[in-house]
Amino acid sequence: MEITRREFLKSSIAATTAATVGMPLIQGAQAASEDFEADWQWDKGVCRFCGTGCGIMVATKKGRIVATKGDPDAPVNRGLNCIKGYFNGKIQYGKDRLTQPLMRMTDGKFDKKGKFTPVSWEQAFDEMERQFRKAYAEKGPAGVAVFGSGQYTIQEGYASAKLMKAGFRSNNIDPNARHCMASAVVGFIQTFGIDEPAGNYDDIEHTDTVVSWGANMAECHPILWSRVADRRLSSDDVKIVNLSTYANETSNIADTEILFKPGTDLAIWNYIAREIIKRDAVNHDFVDKHCVFATGPYDIGYGMRNTDKYAFDAEKDIMAKELEVTLTAEEAIAQRRKTGEKVKQNNTKKPVKHWLITYEDFKEALDPYTLDFVSQLAKGDPDESLDDFRAKLKLLADLYIDKGRKVVSFWTMGFNQHYRGSWINEQAYMVHLLLGKQSMPGNGAFSLTGQPSACGTAREVGTFAHRLPADMVVMNPKHRARSEQIWKLPPRTINPKVGSHITKIMRDLEDGQVKFAWVQVNNPFQATANANHWLKAAREMDNFIVVSDPYPTISAKVSDLILPSAMIFEKWGGYGNAERRTQMWREQVPPPGQARSDVWQAMEFAKRFRLKDVWGEQMVPGLEAEGFESGKLPDVLDKAREMGYSPDDTLYDVLFATPENRKFKWPDKVAKGHDNHTVKAGALDWFPEKALYQEYVQFGRGHEHDLADFDVYYRDDVRGLKWPVVDGKETEWRFNEKYDPYVKKGSGFEFYGKALKELPTGDLDKPTSKEKTSLAGKAKIFFRPYAAPPEQPDDNYDLWMCTGRVLEHWHTGTMTRRVPELHRAVPTALFYMHPKDAEDRGLKRKDVAMVESRRGKVQAVVETQGRDDPPRGYTFIAFFDEGVLVNKLVPDITCPMSKETDFKKCAVKVRKA
Amino acid sequence: MNISGILVVAGPGRLDTVKEQLGRLEGVDVHQHDPASGRIIVTLEAEDVSGEVEGLKRIKALPGIVLAEMVYHYFEDDPHPVSELPPELDEVDGLEGIRVPAALRD
Ligand code: SF4
């Protein structure tokens, strides 16, 4: 390239950069940049990666993405992108992009032991249909399953959930978001009766204290972190605390770093709560008006299987704890029991049940959590002095309690992926509610989301085994009836029995209960803990696994049929981020080869089934619900006939191409010249992404989940809107009368969520009266005790291991490892350990180590310096690298309430490989 | 060749030193700055793809810098934007890429 052209390019790029971040342009630069981009078409989009939900601008030229930049008008990121976001334009151009369906075949026929061979879509769907029918005939709705996603677009999640729940009458659809957000959801529902955060990202600019708990925000929510950094630098009064089990990048700008022992966060919250009471800092006015106190059982197990039939010998000792736990000395103090007491886990089936207690009981329960007890229990760095650690805990309590201070607590996976993840979420609200520092600008407990649409799709659309759209659940007859009405289904079509959560779907594959599974927009065979079991189940059990993906992931490689999917800017879609902001984009470029959108795939598959195939009587083992015969879903075909359906109508006709939906015509002027390959491939005259969305919004309107119309999100002056959107206005802070139209006038605050708002009363151990009290409009302050992690280092497996993410890679690396810049920046997952621990094992930096747990082993390169700095006894490794499958090591221990896996705590031994 | 547009923010009173240090880094050009906010716009040119990421790391490592994030990414002239894959993914020869990787077999 000539010098002049290069100089010209550089000044154009500088000008665009300056304009993007809102700096005034130097003379002449504006013209230069316009000239340079003359034949590009810019349009707004959303980042494909994390739950921050940054706005990006995408430039296309001749059907290809040529540039991306941070969207200067996006309130989330104001023109900035982190390094992943910046490469959004490259992820679709990996050289191993899948462009045609591939099926395992021998001699031209499907064979589970065969080799992957290109087939047509027709052949692919033929075999899929055959296998689905076989599984459905043998096992009924419980024998088929969908691995869904927090990265589904809103429309994809909606289409899949509707096909499964309304069409196949199966609740076996559960997203990878179970692994990242489920504990947060339980925390919200239990505390407020409604899901998702009260605040928004502007809390960062309004607050003067940011406490990050178990969240490496600097790497995992980088743009939010840059806002925190800006805020910190704006004033010396602003304080930042990083609570973590190891030192990480988030500590860099923190004023205080607190390293605690895994699991003891439960005790630290209780210490803070005890201090609040001791120092008479409870905001009694707020608490009396808006809160009640509650607790629940402690003997709830750890979400493991209750049989060791399938277990490896080495993991049986841990699995036995699902049935009975021997209390440690610390647990005995924390739970007011005796050391060594054996506690049968009697409430594993009902871990969520809870009851009201008095403030006096609540105070008594907190009594053991003194600074002495908690500092000794929780100190995480053996090389730190107890006095220093005590001082830090005290400072933390001071910051929360200081009346003049606003406080925001952020957390992500350190809390959610926790054997008591739901409890720890509830505890965050406990402290904020006691202080009255909740639901107001700059004050609040704020659960951050990992995935780009864990909120917008997985949670709001409800692609979970127990959920329906807009916070409704399949167990609730009124919710089923409302869904059946919107979906125009005969009464009692929807299955009232909760389906299998994502880890249970894996267990079902292993024990032969699920025989057909469809993986959509995720990579569960890399991302699910205790992977050796599931990899074997996929390849050796009698089942059929379909994977829709743009790239050959591990899940694709162990499947039977691979369907090539369109990626983000190759289709129309919408995401919802962690601050309730719904954002949408247009199709920018066509997908390559025969790759197709997931919406198209769901609709095509639906064409293959008629009502008479699925709406007759169905066996559902274990189904018990009022109005249903035990173990059975009724035949609803007669009712369907009365509603004007024919038993020969296909699920496509009844669920997707309904007369109402076909009224949304394609072409549509909102497209502004952009294409829609889903329309083209299906030869449609209607606009499925818009029609499905407009159908979906009916669930939430008037029910505290109002979304705006489709076209509104495409307006040039809109960069997403935070729901509930009422009378065209978004809601900044929920539950606060000043901002939230749902709050009763004159109440100040109202926690109006409706779920779980009728409770019995009891003492700290049990409910004592059956009579239920209504808590309408109130939030619950829970007491939850410290409980020890079920797996901890011992003489044999002597180190802690934690897994997580790095800045440069997204989840299992399917997209980011195919961007050379990102791959080169972090080519492999490094095993971070303390130099002394390495030395004790004869290891140096860059040596290859064999890391082994009770469940498997992997080899990884040792790192003893750099961005993570674990204390002695502790190690960290990221899970993005398919060459280092760390999930082989991690146990499938889950929070018993949320069923979310604890990916953060396991015991390993390490030697030179 | 890769060119990126980067926003650098210098800490209070550090604008001039940061600018000077940036100017000395290879492939970095300082284009404009705003004394009030400490913001500096630079471009980073790198011969190959990893140079780009390394370059940003070098910028971030300079003393006095509060923030350095990429804002703009230009790759129109890159005919093979993806030229390198991790070894365990890079078995794409026909359909060989779909093999079950060795890591899964043990
Ligand atoms: S990965 Fe997250 S922080 Fe980075 S640009 Fe995308 S949404 Fe923003």
PDB file of C-alpha atoms and ligand atoms in Angstrom, chain A residues 47-54 80-86 88 220-224, ligand 1:
ATOM      1  CA  CYS A  47     -22.533  -7.145  20.351  1.00  0.00           C
ATOM      2  CA  ARG A  48     -22.778 -10.918  19.963  1.00  0.00           C
ATOM      3  CA  PHE A  49     -20.951 -11.651  23.195  1.00  0.00           C
ATOM      4  CA  CYS A  50     -21.507 -10.718  26.792  1.00  0.00           C
ATOM      5  CA  GLY A  51     -24.521  -9.605  28.802  1.00  0.00           C
ATOM      6  CA  THR A  52     -23.291  -6.009  28.939  1.00  0.00           C
ATOM      7  CA  GLY A  53     -25.070  -5.568  25.616  1.00  0.00           C
ATOM      8  CA  CYS A  54     -22.916  -2.946  23.901  1.00  0.00           C
ATOM      9  CA  LEU A  80     -16.435   1.908  23.205  1.00  0.00           C
ATOM     10  CA  ASN A  81     -16.028  -1.812  22.663  1.00  0.00           C
ATOM     11  CA  CYS A  82     -13.853  -4.303  24.420  1.00  0.00           C
ATOM     12  CA  ILE A  83     -11.499  -6.371  22.356  1.00  0.00           C
ATOM     13  CA  LYS A  84     -14.041  -9.132  21.721  1.00  0.00           C
ATOM     14  CA  GLY A  85     -16.715  -6.689  20.704  1.00  0.00           C
ATOM     15  CA  TYR A  86     -14.373  -5.034  18.333  1.00  0.00           C
ATOM     16  CA  ASN A  88     -17.760  -8.886  15.920  1.00  0.00           C
ATOM     17  CA  CYS A 220     -15.950 -10.432  31.859  1.00  0.00           C
ATOM     18  CA  HIS A 221     -17.895  -7.147  31.692  1.00  0.00           C
ATOM     19  CA  PRO A 222     -15.090  -4.941  30.398  1.00  0.00           C
ATOM     20  CA  ILE A 223     -17.150  -2.009  29.194  1.00  0.00           C
ATOM     21  CA  LEU A 224     -19.096  -1.761  32.424  1.00  0.00           C
TER      22      LEU A 224
HETATM   23  S1  SF4 C   1     -18.129  -8.480  24.862  1.00  0.00           S
HETATM   24 FE1  SF4 C   1     -19.434  -7.379  26.295  1.00  0.00          FE
HETATM   25  S2  SF4 C   1     -18.237  -5.620  26.990  1.00  0.00           S
HETATM   26 FE2  SF4 C   1     -17.251  -6.423  25.133  1.00  0.00          FE
HETATM   27  S3  SF4 C   1     -18.129  -5.185  23.495  1.00  0.00           S
HETATM   28 FE3  SF4 C   1     -19.369  -7.046  23.663  1.00  0.00          FE
HETATM   29  S4  SF4 C   1     -21.068  -6.532  25.021  1.00  0.00           S
HETATM   30 FE4  SF4 C   1     -19.476  -4.939  25.245  1.00  0.00          FE
END
